[in-house]
mmCIF file of C-alpha atoms in Angstrom:
data_model
loop_
_atom_site.group_PDB
_atom_site.id
_atom_site.type_symbol
_atom_site.label_atom_id
_atom_site.label_comp_id
_atom_site.label_asym_id
_atom_site.label_seq_id
_atom_site.Cartn_x
_atom_site.Cartn_y
_atom_site.Cartn_z
ATOM 1 C CA PHE A 28 39.089 -9.997 49.733
ATOM 2 C CA ASP A 29 35.590 -10.869 48.570
ATOM 3 C CA LEU A 30 34.444 -10.026 45.036
ATOM 4 C CA TRP A 31 30.830 -9.690 46.161
ATOM 5 C CA ARG A 32 31.552 -7.446 49.162
ATOM 6 C CA ASP A 33 34.852 -5.582 48.765
ATOM 7 C CA GLU A 34 35.362 -2.684 46.358
ATOM 8 C CA PRO A 35 39.136 -3.381 45.977
ATOM 9 C CA ALA A 36 38.303 -6.950 44.895
ATOM 10 C CA LEU A 37 35.856 -5.633 42.284
ATOM 11 C CA GLU A 38 38.476 -3.168 41.036
ATOM 12 C CA ALA A 39 41.010 -6.003 40.672
ATOM 13 C CA PHE A 40 38.403 -8.148 38.919
ATOM 14 C CA CYS A 41 37.687 -5.398 36.390
ATOM 15 C CA PHE A 42 41.404 -4.706 35.952
ATOM 16 C CA HIS A 43 41.996 -8.334 34.996
ATOM 17 C CA TRP A 44 39.074 -8.476 32.561
ATOM 18 C CA LYS A 45 40.227 -5.268 30.907
ATOM 19 C CA MET A 46 43.740 -6.744 30.628
ATOM 20 C CA TRP A 47 42.334 -9.853 28.879
ATOM 21 C CA ALA A 48 40.244 -7.672 26.585
ATOM 22 C CA GLU A 49 43.343 -5.696 25.631
ATOM 23 C CA ARG A 50 45.464 -8.809 25.187
ATOM 24 C CA LEU A 51 42.844 -10.463 22.963
ATOM 25 C CA ARG A 52 41.697 -7.297 21.204
ATOM 26 C CA GLN A 53 42.785 -8.604 17.789
ATOM 27 C CA VAL A 54 40.999 -11.963 18.179
ATOM 28 C CA PRO A 55 37.584 -11.802 16.528
ATOM 29 C CA ALA A 56 34.555 -11.828 18.824
ATOM 30 C CA ASP A 57 33.228 -14.980 17.153
ATOM 31 C CA LEU A 58 36.347 -16.843 18.315
ATOM 32 C CA VAL A 59 36.649 -15.673 21.945
ATOM 33 C CA SER A 60 34.039 -14.845 24.556
ATOM 34 C CA PHE A 61 34.481 -14.100 28.244
ATOM 35 C CA ASP A 62 32.676 -15.941 31.056
ATOM 36 C CA LEU A 63 32.993 -13.741 34.128
ATOM 37 C CA VAL A 64 32.829 -16.120 37.109
ATOM 38 C CA ASN A 65 32.586 -19.892 37.226
ATOM 39 C CA GLU A 66 29.603 -21.065 39.301
ATOM 40 C CA PRO A 67 29.191 -18.003 41.521
ATOM 41 C CA SER A 68 27.905 -18.226 45.058
ATOM 42 C CA VAL A 69 28.520 -16.699 48.452
ATOM 43 C CA ARG A 70 29.981 -18.778 51.239
ATOM 44 C CA GLU A 71 28.090 -17.894 54.352
ATOM 45 C CA ASP A 72 30.792 -19.006 56.792
ATOM 46 C CA MET A 73 29.749 -16.484 59.403
ATOM 47 C CA ASN A 74 26.158 -17.707 59.507
ATOM 48 C CA ASP A 75 26.583 -21.398 58.810
ATOM 49 C CA GLN A 76 28.955 -23.716 60.613
ATOM 50 C CA HIS A 77 29.063 -25.943 57.537
ATOM 51 C CA GLY A 78 30.174 -23.172 55.152
ATOM 52 C CA ARG A 79 27.188 -23.757 52.871
ATOM 53 C CA ARG A 80 26.880 -21.716 49.731
ATOM 54 C CA ALA A 81 24.126 -19.227 49.059
ATOM 55 C CA PRO A 82 23.122 -17.306 45.930
ATOM 56 C CA VAL A 83 24.758 -13.948 45.328
ATOM 57 C CA PRO A 84 22.178 -11.223 46.042
ATOM 58 C CA GLY A 85 20.807 -10.127 42.653
ATOM 59 C CA PRO A 86 21.697 -6.423 42.924
ATOM 60 C CA VAL A 87 25.248 -7.361 43.951
ATOM 61 C CA TYR A 88 25.579 -9.762 41.015
ATOM 62 C CA ARG A 89 24.362 -6.989 38.696
ATOM 63 C CA LYS A 90 26.931 -4.521 40.038
ATOM 64 C CA VAL A 91 29.828 -6.957 39.547
ATOM 65 C CA ALA A 92 28.739 -8.290 36.140
ATOM 66 C CA ARG A 93 28.013 -4.838 34.764
ATOM 67 C CA ALA A 94 31.322 -3.389 35.968
ATOM 68 C CA ALA A 95 33.341 -6.238 34.438
ATOM 69 C CA ALA A 96 31.384 -6.200 31.172
ATOM 70 C CA GLU A 97 31.855 -2.447 30.836
ATOM 71 C CA ALA A 98 35.613 -2.868 31.417
ATOM 72 C CA ILE A 99 35.691 -5.458 28.610
ATOM 73 C CA TRP A 100 33.485 -3.466 26.258
ATOM 74 C CA ALA A 101 35.570 -0.315 26.756
ATOM 75 C CA VAL A 102 38.274 -2.191 24.841
ATOM 76 C CA THR A 103 36.267 -4.581 22.641
ATOM 77 C CA PRO A 104 32.646 -3.410 22.400
ATOM 78 C CA GLU A 105 31.579 -6.414 20.314
ATOM 79 C CA ARG A 106 32.915 -9.068 22.749
ATOM 80 C CA LEU A 107 30.389 -11.606 24.008
ATOM 81 C CA VAL A 108 30.232 -11.597 27.814
ATOM 82 C CA VAL A 109 28.649 -14.492 29.675
ATOM 83 C CA ALA A 110 27.577 -14.670 33.313
ATOM 84 C CA ASP A 111 27.210 -18.081 34.896
ATOM 85 C CA GLY A 112 23.869 -18.559 36.575
ATOM 86 C CA ASN A 113 23.570 -17.664 40.215
ATOM 87 C CA ASP A 114 23.720 -20.245 42.991
ATOM 88 C CA VAL A 115 26.569 -22.251 41.451
ATOM 89 C CA GLY A 116 25.228 -21.910 37.911
ATOM 90 C CA SER A 117 21.720 -23.193 38.538
ATOM 91 C CA ALA A 118 19.587 -20.034 38.745
ATOM 92 C CA VAL A 119 18.745 -17.305 36.233
ATOM 93 C CA ILE A 120 19.897 -13.808 37.210
ATOM 94 C CA PRO A 121 16.866 -11.624 36.422
ATOM 95 C CA GLU A 122 18.753 -8.539 37.599
ATOM 96 C CA ILE A 123 21.042 -8.651 34.538
ATOM 97 C CA ALA A 124 18.529 -9.725 31.894
ATOM 98 C CA ASP A 125 18.395 -6.171 30.519
ATOM 99 C CA LEU A 126 22.170 -6.018 30.029
ATOM 100 C CA ARG A 127 23.923 -7.294 26.919
ATOM 101 C CA ILE A 128 25.230 -10.306 28.860
ATOM 102 C CA ALA A 129 24.381 -13.921 28.067
ATOM 103 C CA GLN A 130 23.686 -16.307 30.930
ATOM 104 C CA SER A 131 25.011 -19.828 31.383
ATOM 105 C CA CYS A 132 23.200 -22.656 33.136
ATOM 106 C CA ARG A 133 24.372 -26.110 34.195
ATOM 107 C CA GLY A 134 23.054 -29.501 33.174
ATOM 108 C CA TYR A 135 23.386 -31.226 36.533
ATOM 109 C CA PHE A 136 19.741 -31.547 37.546
ATOM 110 C CA PRO A 137 18.945 -33.673 39.412
ATOM 111 C CA HIS A 138 22.272 -33.738 41.184
ATOM 112 C CA TYR A 139 21.495 -37.128 42.725
ATOM 113 C CA ILE A 140 22.119 -38.523 39.247
ATOM 114 C CA SER A 141 24.827 -36.214 37.911
ATOM 115 C CA HIS A 142 26.859 -36.212 41.122
ATOM 116 C CA TYR A 143 26.247 -39.788 42.247
ATOM 117 C CA ARG A 144 29.036 -40.756 44.674
ATOM 118 C CA ALA A 145 31.093 -37.677 43.735
ATOM 119 C CA PRO A 146 33.673 -37.211 46.504
ATOM 120 C CA TRP A 147 33.381 -33.404 46.467
ATOM 121 C CA VAL A 148 29.646 -33.707 47.222
ATOM 122 C CA PHE A 149 29.428 -36.634 49.618
ATOM 123 C CA ARG A 150 31.800 -37.002 52.552
ATOM 124 C CA ASN A 151 30.987 -40.679 52.435
ATOM 125 C CA PRO A 152 30.068 -41.666 48.859
ATOM 126 C CA ASP A 153 28.207 -44.688 50.250
ATOM 127 C CA ASP A 154 25.639 -42.200 51.619
ATOM 128 C CA ALA A 155 24.610 -41.150 48.099
ATOM 129 C CA PRO A 156 21.076 -42.269 47.210
ATOM 130 C CA THR A 157 20.949 -44.807 44.400
ATOM 131 C CA PRO A 158 20.043 -42.979 41.180
ATOM 132 C CA VAL A 159 16.945 -43.958 39.233
ATOM 133 C CA TRP A 160 15.241 -42.253 36.282
ATOM 134 C CA PRO A 161 12.459 -41.461 36.470
ATOM 135 C CA GLY A 162 11.981 -42.198 40.113
ATOM 136 C CA THR A 163 12.334 -41.242 43.732
ATOM 137 C CA MET A 164 15.680 -40.328 45.250
ATOM 138 C CA ALA A 165 16.175 -39.014 48.777
ATOM 139 C CA GLY A 166 12.409 -38.815 49.231
ATOM 140 C CA ARG A 167 11.745 -36.722 46.104
ATOM 141 C CA HIS A 168 10.318 -37.923 42.809
ATOM 142 C CA PHE A 169 12.077 -36.812 39.611
ATOM 143 C CA SER A 170 10.713 -36.987 36.071
ATOM 144 C CA ARG A 171 10.785 -35.189 32.755
ATOM 145 C CA ALA A 172 8.221 -32.734 34.143
ATOM 146 C CA ASP A 173 10.705 -31.822 36.893
ATOM 147 C CA LEU A 174 13.416 -31.210 34.290
ATOM 148 C CA GLU A 175 11.081 -28.982 32.306
ATOM 149 C CA GLU A 176 10.130 -27.039 35.438
ATOM 150 C CA PHE A 177 13.760 -26.637 36.515
ATOM 151 C CA TYR A 178 14.780 -25.229 33.116
ATOM 152 C CA ARG A 179 11.606 -23.154 32.568
ATOM 153 C CA PRO A 180 13.292 -19.895 33.761
ATOM 154 C CA TRP A 181 16.114 -20.461 31.277
ATOM 155 C CA MET A 182 13.641 -20.959 28.445
ATOM 156 C CA ALA A 183 11.900 -17.734 29.483
ATOM 157 C CA LEU A 184 15.238 -15.889 29.171
ATOM 158 C CA ILE A 185 15.576 -17.159 25.611
ATOM 159 C CA ARG A 186 12.041 -15.991 24.782
ATOM 160 C CA ASP A 187 12.998 -12.578 26.195
ATOM 161 C CA GLY A 188 15.957 -12.396 23.805
ATOM 162 C CA VAL A 189 18.737 -13.177 26.291
ATOM 163 C CA GLY A 190 21.442 -15.555 25.104
ATOM 164 C CA VAL A 191 21.560 -18.803 27.083
ATOM 165 C CA HIS A 192 24.438 -21.266 27.135
ATOM 166 C CA CYS A 193 24.689 -24.564 28.985
ATOM 167 C CA GLY A 194 28.274 -24.328 30.170
ATOM 168 C CA GLU A 195 28.590 -27.729 31.763
ATOM 169 C CA CYS A 196 26.663 -30.952 31.973
ATOM 170 C CA GLY A 197 27.308 -34.604 32.479
ATOM 171 C CA CYS A 198 27.643 -37.183 35.208
ATOM 172 C CA TRP A 199 30.313 -38.336 37.621
ATOM 173 C CA ARG A 200 31.971 -41.565 36.556
ATOM 174 C CA GLU A 201 30.037 -43.738 39.008
ATOM 175 C CA THR A 202 26.572 -42.841 37.731
ATOM 176 C CA PRO A 203 25.091 -46.062 36.295
ATOM 177 C CA HIS A 204 25.038 -45.828 32.517
ATOM 178 C CA ALA A 205 21.434 -47.059 32.262
ATOM 179 C CA VAL A 206 20.251 -44.137 34.395
#
């Protein structure tokens, strides 16, 4: 039952969003918005023995986001609908930029800093590279220029008139405060 692959899953997804739209119909649009899927990705279990995640193919993301948004807007046409960025919230979804759907990024770049020693990222937290800023971690240098490059596609969305929201950001509790 895979939202990105199975039509019955998409139908259930739209059913639930329509139900929430109906339930919250009387709540003004400036007080409630709907974010369709938290940190979407595709688990490629069949191709990868580690179960790594991959971005949702753009046309598939468009189909799902559009169907859910239309289910919501059929009940509350003014409701703000947000789509988390592709690839676990990190990548712009150009395939939906022409729809009336805002996009939400994450503020976890570089993850060597934000997720330092996080147990859901590192099997052995002692394997996490020591965070430095600016500096080199795991063989890659990170600086303000890297931040600007990473977020450049999000800034381009804003210039194109698409709403952008940073839905999450921060650091795991073991990230050194000075970094």
